[in-house]
Short mmCIF file of C-alpha atoms and ligand atoms in Angstrom, two decimals:
data_model
loop_
_atom_site.label_atom_id
_atom_site.label_comp_id
_atom_site.label_asym_id
_atom_site.label_seq_id
_atom_site.Cartn_x
_atom_site.Cartn_y
_atom_site.Cartn_z
CA UNK A 1 -25.57 -8.97 -52.65
CA UNK A 2 -24.49 -12.52 -51.70
CA UNK A 3 -23.92 -14.84 -54.63
CA UNK A 4 -26.31 -17.70 -55.31
CA UNK A 5 -24.66 -20.95 -54.00
CA UNK A 6 -24.43 -22.41 -57.52
CA UNK A 7 -22.71 -19.24 -58.78
CA UNK A 8 -20.38 -19.35 -55.77
CA UNK A 9 -19.36 -22.93 -56.64
CA UNK A 10 -18.82 -22.14 -60.32
CA UNK A 11 -16.86 -19.00 -59.43
CA UNK A 12 -14.57 -21.21 -57.29
CA UNK A 13 -13.93 -23.56 -60.24
CA UNK A 14 -13.21 -20.63 -62.54
CA UNK A 15 -10.92 -18.89 -60.03
CA UNK A 16 -8.47 -21.83 -59.91
CA UNK A 17 -9.11 -23.51 -63.29
CA UNK A 18 -10.91 -26.60 -62.04
CA UNK A 19 -12.15 -28.50 -65.05
CA UNK A 20 -14.18 -31.28 -63.41
CA UNK A 21 -17.93 -31.54 -63.72
CA UNK A 22 -20.27 -32.27 -60.84
CA UNK A 23 -21.97 -35.52 -59.93
CA UNK A 24 -25.57 -36.38 -60.65
CA UNK A 25 -26.80 -39.40 -58.74
CA UNK A 26 -29.86 -40.64 -56.86
CA UNK A 27 -30.27 -37.89 -54.22
CA UNK A 28 -31.74 -40.35 -51.73
CA UNK A 29 -28.54 -42.44 -51.57
CA UNK A 30 -25.25 -41.49 -49.86
CA UNK A 31 -22.22 -40.79 -52.07
CA UNK A 32 -19.90 -43.27 -50.32
CA UNK A 33 -19.36 -45.18 -47.11
CA UNK A 34 -16.72 -47.50 -45.70
CA UNK A 35 -15.51 -49.01 -42.46
CA UNK A 36 -12.09 -48.04 -41.14
CA UNK A 37 -9.88 -48.83 -38.16
CA UNK A 38 -9.60 -45.91 -35.78
CA UNK A 39 -7.98 -45.31 -32.41
CA UNK A 40 -11.47 -45.50 -30.88
CA UNK A 41 -12.25 -48.87 -32.54
CA UNK A 42 -14.47 -49.71 -35.51
CA UNK A 43 -15.18 -46.55 -37.50
CA UNK A 44 -17.94 -45.94 -40.04
CA UNK A 45 -17.18 -43.19 -42.57
CA UNK A 46 -20.21 -41.82 -44.42
CA UNK A 47 -20.12 -39.25 -47.22
CA UNK A 48 -23.51 -37.70 -47.96
CA UNK A 49 -24.52 -36.43 -51.38
CA UNK A 50 -25.38 -32.74 -51.11
CA UNK A 51 -24.78 -29.40 -52.77
CA UNK A 52 -21.03 -29.07 -53.40
CA UNK A 53 -18.60 -27.21 -51.15
CA UNK A 54 -19.31 -23.51 -51.65
CA UNK A 55 -15.65 -22.57 -51.28
CA UNK A 56 -14.47 -24.95 -54.05
CA UNK A 57 -11.17 -23.11 -54.49
CA UNK A 58 -8.53 -25.21 -52.81
CA UNK A 59 -5.92 -26.21 -55.33
CA UNK A 60 -5.79 -29.94 -55.92
CA UNK A 61 -9.17 -30.64 -54.32
CA UNK A 62 -11.71 -32.36 -56.53
CA UNK A 63 -14.02 -33.51 -53.73
CA UNK A 64 -16.78 -31.19 -55.01
CA UNK A 65 -16.83 -33.32 -58.19
CA UNK A 66 -18.52 -36.03 -56.08
CA UNK A 67 -21.25 -33.57 -55.04
CA UNK A 68 -24.20 -31.86 -56.70
CA UNK A 69 -24.19 -28.48 -58.40
CA UNK A 70 -27.88 -28.19 -57.48
CA UNK A 71 -29.29 -27.97 -53.98
CA UNK A 72 -30.27 -31.38 -52.51
CA UNK A 73 -33.49 -31.06 -50.50
CA UNK A 74 -33.37 -31.92 -46.80
CA UNK A 75 -36.05 -34.59 -47.35
CA UNK A 76 -33.71 -36.40 -49.76
CA UNK A 77 -30.81 -36.12 -47.30
CA UNK A 78 -33.03 -37.57 -44.58
CA UNK A 79 -33.68 -40.50 -46.95
CA UNK A 80 -29.91 -40.86 -47.39
CA UNK A 81 -29.50 -41.13 -43.61
CA UNK A 82 -32.14 -43.85 -43.47
CA UNK A 83 -30.60 -45.61 -46.49
CA UNK A 84 -27.19 -45.75 -44.73
CA UNK A 85 -28.63 -47.60 -41.74
CA UNK A 86 -30.53 -49.98 -44.03
CA UNK A 87 -27.35 -51.17 -45.84
CA UNK A 88 -27.04 -54.84 -44.76
CA UNK A 89 -23.28 -54.67 -43.90
CA UNK A 90 -23.90 -51.61 -41.70
CA UNK A 91 -27.12 -52.97 -40.25
CA UNK A 92 -25.26 -56.11 -39.17
CA UNK A 93 -22.68 -54.07 -37.24
CA UNK A 94 -24.84 -51.38 -35.61
CA UNK A 95 -24.01 -52.74 -32.16
CA UNK A 96 -20.25 -52.78 -32.89
CA UNK A 97 -19.58 -49.32 -34.33
CA UNK A 98 -17.41 -47.18 -32.02
CA UNK A 99 -16.89 -44.10 -34.14
CA UNK A 100 -18.80 -42.35 -36.94
CA UNK A 101 -17.12 -39.88 -39.29
CA UNK A 102 -19.55 -37.70 -41.24
CA UNK A 103 -18.76 -35.79 -44.40
CA UNK A 104 -20.48 -34.27 -47.41
CA UNK A 105 -17.19 -33.63 -49.21
CA UNK A 106 -17.46 -30.07 -47.91
CA UNK A 107 -18.96 -28.72 -44.70
CA UNK A 108 -21.48 -30.65 -42.62
CA UNK A 109 -22.12 -27.47 -40.59
CA UNK A 110 -22.87 -25.29 -43.61
CA UNK A 111 -26.66 -25.28 -43.43
CA UNK A 112 -26.88 -24.24 -47.11
CA UNK A 113 -25.32 -27.54 -48.20
CA UNK A 114 -26.41 -29.74 -45.25
CA UNK A 115 -29.68 -28.30 -43.88
CA UNK A 116 -30.15 -28.27 -40.11
CA UNK A 117 -33.30 -30.42 -40.35
CA UNK A 118 -31.26 -33.23 -41.93
CA UNK A 119 -28.44 -32.78 -39.41
CA UNK A 120 -30.92 -33.08 -36.56
CA UNK A 121 -32.41 -36.28 -38.06
CA UNK A 122 -28.92 -37.71 -38.48
CA UNK A 123 -27.99 -37.04 -34.85
CA UNK A 124 -31.27 -38.56 -33.65
CA UNK A 125 -30.62 -41.73 -35.68
CA UNK A 126 -27.08 -42.00 -34.29
CA UNK A 127 -28.47 -41.73 -30.76
CA UNK A 128 -31.15 -44.35 -31.43
CA UNK A 129 -29.24 -46.89 -33.54
CA UNK A 130 -25.61 -46.90 -32.39
CA UNK A 131 -25.50 -47.80 -28.69
CA UNK A 132 -21.71 -48.33 -28.62
CA UNK A 133 -20.73 -45.15 -30.49
CA UNK A 134 -18.25 -43.26 -28.30
CA UNK A 135 -17.10 -40.68 -30.82
CA UNK A 136 -18.67 -38.75 -33.67
CA UNK A 137 -16.71 -36.57 -36.07
CA UNK A 138 -18.17 -33.85 -38.33
CA UNK A 139 -16.14 -32.40 -41.21
CA UNK A 140 -16.57 -28.66 -41.83
CA UNK A 141 -14.86 -25.40 -42.69
CA UNK A 142 -14.28 -23.36 -39.48
CA UNK A 143 -16.40 -20.35 -40.56
CA UNK A 144 -19.58 -22.47 -40.56
CA UNK A 145 -19.22 -23.51 -36.91
CA UNK A 146 -21.83 -21.41 -35.05
CA UNK A 147 -22.13 -21.34 -31.28
CA UNK A 148 -25.85 -22.37 -31.46
CA UNK A 149 -24.98 -25.50 -33.50
CA UNK A 150 -22.34 -26.44 -30.94
CA UNK A 151 -24.85 -25.97 -28.12
CA UNK A 152 -27.49 -28.13 -29.87
CA UNK A 153 -25.01 -30.91 -30.70
CA UNK A 154 -23.82 -30.86 -27.11
CA UNK A 155 -27.38 -31.24 -25.81
CA UNK A 156 -28.17 -34.10 -28.22
CA UNK A 157 -25.03 -36.03 -27.30
CA UNK A 158 -25.64 -35.57 -23.57
CA UNK A 159 -29.07 -37.22 -23.99
CA UNK A 160 -27.47 -40.49 -25.13
CA UNK A 161 -27.48 -43.42 -22.77
CA UNK A 162 -23.69 -43.73 -23.06
CA UNK A 163 -20.92 -41.13 -23.23
CA UNK A 164 -20.00 -39.90 -26.67
CA UNK A 165 -17.24 -37.51 -27.60
CA UNK A 166 -17.68 -34.96 -30.41
CA UNK A 167 -14.87 -34.11 -32.78
CA UNK A 168 -14.92 -31.43 -35.49
CA UNK A 169 -12.65 -31.91 -38.48
CA UNK A 170 -11.31 -29.06 -40.57
CA UNK A 171 -8.98 -28.83 -43.54
CA UNK A 172 -5.79 -26.94 -42.69
CA UNK A 173 -3.76 -28.47 -45.53
CA UNK A 174 -0.41 -26.64 -45.13
CA UNK A 175 1.18 -24.72 -42.30
CA UNK A 176 3.17 -22.21 -44.33
CA UNK A 177 0.84 -19.17 -44.66
CA UNK A 178 1.83 -18.34 -48.25
CA UNK A 179 1.48 -21.90 -49.46
CA UNK A 180 -1.78 -22.37 -47.58
CA UNK A 181 -3.59 -19.21 -48.61
CA UNK A 182 -1.88 -17.86 -51.71
CA UNK A 183 -0.80 -21.01 -53.52
CA UNK A 184 -3.33 -23.52 -52.20
CA UNK A 185 -6.13 -20.89 -51.83
CA UNK A 186 -7.37 -22.43 -48.57
CA UNK A 187 -8.81 -19.20 -47.16
CA UNK A 188 -7.84 -20.06 -43.57
CA UNK A 189 -5.97 -17.65 -41.30
CA UNK A 190 -4.48 -18.52 -37.90
CA UNK A 191 -6.81 -15.99 -36.11
CA UNK A 192 -9.87 -17.76 -37.62
CA UNK A 193 -8.44 -21.10 -36.52
CA UNK A 194 -7.81 -19.83 -32.98
CA UNK A 195 -11.30 -18.30 -32.79
CA UNK A 196 -12.69 -21.76 -33.57
CA UNK A 197 -10.66 -23.24 -30.72
CA UNK A 198 -12.03 -20.58 -28.38
CA UNK A 199 -15.62 -21.33 -29.48
CA UNK A 200 -15.08 -25.06 -28.95
CA UNK A 201 -13.36 -24.80 -25.58
CA UNK A 202 -16.51 -24.79 -23.35
CA UNK A 203 -17.77 -28.05 -24.84
CA UNK A 204 -14.65 -30.17 -24.46
CA UNK A 205 -14.86 -31.23 -28.13
CA UNK A 206 -11.78 -32.44 -29.96
CA UNK A 207 -10.51 -31.00 -33.22
CA UNK A 208 -9.13 -32.97 -36.13
CA UNK A 209 -6.96 -30.99 -38.57
CA UNK A 210 -6.43 -32.40 -42.03
CA UNK A 211 -3.00 -31.68 -43.45
CA UNK A 212 -1.58 -32.57 -46.83
CA UNK A 213 2.04 -33.46 -47.16
CA UNK A 214 3.51 -31.77 -50.28
CA UNK A 215 0.25 -30.15 -51.47
CA UNK A 216 1.79 -27.96 -54.20
CA UNK A 217 4.41 -28.46 -56.94
CA UNK A 218 6.73 -25.71 -55.63
CA UNK A 219 7.61 -27.69 -52.47
CA UNK A 220 10.62 -30.00 -52.32
CA UNK A 221 10.41 -33.31 -50.48
CA UNK A 222 12.40 -31.83 -47.54
CA UNK A 223 10.34 -28.60 -47.40
CA UNK A 224 7.20 -30.73 -47.28
CA UNK A 225 8.54 -32.71 -44.30
CA UNK A 226 9.55 -29.47 -42.51
CA UNK A 227 6.10 -27.95 -43.08
CA UNK A 228 4.43 -30.89 -41.32
CA UNK A 229 6.96 -30.73 -38.47
CA UNK A 230 6.18 -26.98 -37.99
CA UNK A 231 2.45 -27.78 -38.04
CA UNK A 232 2.91 -30.45 -35.36
CA UNK A 233 4.67 -27.91 -33.10
CA UNK A 234 1.97 -25.25 -33.65
CA UNK A 235 -0.94 -27.65 -33.09
CA UNK A 236 0.68 -29.04 -29.97
CA UNK A 237 1.11 -25.55 -28.43
CA UNK A 238 -2.42 -24.44 -29.52
CA UNK A 239 -3.91 -27.53 -27.92
CA UNK A 240 -2.18 -26.59 -24.64
CA UNK A 241 -3.17 -22.92 -24.88
CA UNK A 242 -6.89 -23.45 -25.63
CA UNK A 243 -7.42 -26.74 -23.84
CA UNK A 244 -8.78 -28.44 -26.97
CA UNK A 245 -7.49 -31.95 -27.78
CA UNK A 246 -6.14 -31.97 -31.35
CA UNK A 247 -5.63 -34.82 -33.78
CA UNK A 248 -3.58 -34.29 -36.93
CA UNK A 249 -4.90 -36.27 -39.90
CA UNK A 250 -1.96 -36.32 -42.26
CA UNK A 251 -2.81 -37.05 -45.88
CA UNK A 252 0.01 -37.64 -48.30
CA UNK A 253 -1.02 -35.66 -51.41
CA UNK A 254 -2.00 -37.45 -54.60
CA UNK A 255 -2.59 -35.95 -58.05
CA UNK A 256 -6.38 -35.69 -58.05
CA UNK A 257 -8.21 -35.98 -61.37
CA UNK A 258 -9.34 -32.73 -63.01
CA UNK A 259 -7.17 -30.42 -60.87
CA UNK A 260 -4.15 -28.22 -61.69
CA UNK A 261 -2.05 -30.61 -59.58
CA UNK A 262 -2.91 -33.45 -61.97
CA UNK A 263 -1.82 -31.28 -64.92
CA UNK A 264 1.47 -30.51 -63.14
CA UNK A 265 1.94 -34.24 -62.46
CA UNK A 266 1.28 -35.07 -66.11
CA UNK A 267 3.80 -32.42 -67.23
CA UNK A 268 6.41 -33.90 -64.86
CA UNK A 269 6.39 -30.81 -62.62
CA UNK A 270 4.96 -32.53 -59.54
CA UNK A 271 5.65 -35.82 -57.79
CA UNK A 272 3.52 -37.03 -54.86
CA UNK A 273 5.52 -37.46 -51.62
CA UNK A 274 7.41 -40.65 -50.88
CA UNK A 275 5.71 -42.70 -48.17
CA UNK A 276 9.05 -42.77 -46.27
CA UNK A 277 8.91 -38.95 -46.08
CA UNK A 278 5.44 -39.19 -44.58
CA UNK A 279 6.75 -41.60 -41.91
CA UNK A 280 9.64 -39.16 -41.23
CA UNK A 281 7.29 -36.21 -40.69
CA UNK A 282 4.94 -38.29 -38.53
CA UNK A 283 7.82 -39.51 -36.35
CA UNK A 284 8.41 -35.92 -35.18
CA UNK A 285 5.09 -35.99 -33.28
CA UNK A 286 6.63 -38.28 -30.65
CA UNK A 287 6.19 -36.74 -27.20
CA UNK A 288 4.07 -33.83 -28.53
CA UNK A 289 0.61 -32.90 -27.25
CA UNK A 290 -1.45 -34.26 -30.14
CA UNK A 291 -2.45 -37.57 -31.72
CA UNK A 292 -1.79 -38.42 -35.34
CA UNK A 293 -3.55 -40.45 -38.05
CA UNK A 294 -1.99 -41.06 -41.46
CA UNK A 295 -4.41 -41.24 -44.41
CA UNK A 296 -3.56 -44.23 -46.59
CA UNK A 297 -6.47 -44.13 -49.03
CA UNK A 298 -6.78 -41.90 -52.12
CA UNK A 299 -10.55 -42.53 -52.38
CA UNK A 300 -9.99 -43.62 -56.01
CA UNK A 301 -9.57 -39.98 -57.02
CA UNK A 302 -5.92 -40.05 -58.18
CA UNK A 303 -4.94 -40.01 -61.86
CA UNK A 304 -3.10 -43.20 -62.98
CA UNK A 305 0.33 -43.32 -61.33
CA UNK A 306 -0.50 -40.18 -59.31
CA UNK A 307 -0.89 -41.87 -55.93
CA UNK A 308 1.58 -41.69 -53.02
CA UNK A 309 1.57 -45.48 -52.74
CA UNK A 310 4.05 -47.07 -55.12
CA UNK A 311 5.03 -50.67 -55.87
CA UNK A 312 7.13 -51.90 -52.93
CA UNK A 313 5.30 -49.79 -50.33
CA UNK A 314 3.13 -52.63 -49.01
CA UNK A 315 5.16 -53.30 -45.82
CA UNK A 316 5.32 -49.60 -44.93
CA UNK A 317 1.58 -49.18 -45.56
CA UNK A 318 0.94 -52.05 -43.10
CA UNK A 319 3.29 -50.44 -40.55
CA UNK A 320 1.60 -47.04 -40.84
CA UNK A 321 -1.80 -48.70 -40.57
CA UNK A 322 -0.62 -50.35 -37.34
CA UNK A 323 0.65 -46.97 -36.11
CA UNK A 324 -2.81 -45.48 -36.75
CA UNK A 325 -4.36 -48.14 -34.54
CA UNK A 326 -1.81 -48.00 -31.73
CA UNK A 327 -0.01 -44.59 -31.77
CA UNK A 328 3.11 -46.65 -31.08
CA UNK A 329 6.01 -44.42 -32.14
CA UNK A 330 8.43 -47.36 -31.95
CA UNK A 331 6.99 -48.35 -35.33
CA UNK A 332 8.37 -45.09 -36.79
CA UNK A 333 11.69 -45.19 -34.92
CA UNK A 334 13.84 -45.88 -37.98
CA UNK A 335 12.42 -42.78 -39.72
CA UNK A 336 12.93 -40.36 -36.79
S1 SF4 B 1 -10.57 -28.80 -49.52
FE1 SF4 B 1 -12.56 -28.67 -48.51
S2 SF4 B 1 -12.98 -26.44 -48.42
FE2 SF4 B 1 -11.38 -26.75 -49.97
S3 SF4 B 1 -12.48 -26.97 -51.91
FE3 SF4 B 1 -12.12 -29.03 -51.12
S4 SF4 B 1 -13.99 -29.52 -49.99
FE4 SF4 B 1 -13.95 -27.28 -50.27
#
């Protein structure tokens, strides 16, 4: 018999020794939101407050700590959607937003955590309120992407008055199979990934793949760079093979509070990657068939001193931020 979602979440914590507790907040308000610069223009990132990620096993991930251990009713999530568009800073920029990135710190297409009724309401509001939006991105695990959801999303987006591109975003984390599935406990095989590409192909959607540079203590700085380079080559050839545009979102790993990685960091067994190493890995994407975005924000979830940004990194952060906006590889030339 399938486990109750709450038991599934707690089993995940127990399986990999996650010690964090879950968040209790007003269920009618989103967890977080912020504006960010994207290749498409002004981006609005919204994180909804829902039932936590049911997988909850990935080493080093404490995103479920921002979510609820109890189911959040679709009526409350609908109120969250309305609350987002009532925030004065967002309200004032409705006509300027080019891209919306949607997350619930888990899977937006898992109807157990983000019910379909709320997803439908959200898509309707995007169609009605954001006339300039040309791209919408939904974060999810691949196994929750059903063909009927893809067909419905496609229909809703085609009814807009202006063109809008859909992007799905999945966590891949590491390319090395052993590190990804045995050490990091991601639960993602290449056949599952390729099946997702096949399912997406008819719709012309793009796929964003989140990677972490140096996600586990056993990796050296050089091995971490090589893993990202191998991932870039694989994603570039998969994009060609399946005809799905792919964007790599490369997150330098930080020691997230309440995770085994934070304990390793505190014991001196793990050091987050140097930002220069991140620039080196990113530089290898020059001339390849994918775009690249470097995450430069730890969402305030790192333990003190456990971030990948160190004193003296300000100029490089600005350069990488500029790269994110322009995809100009000349900015990374000295790291190639
Ligand atoms: S990385 Fe994603 S799938 Fe893994 S536990 Fe965190 S939220 Fe869940």
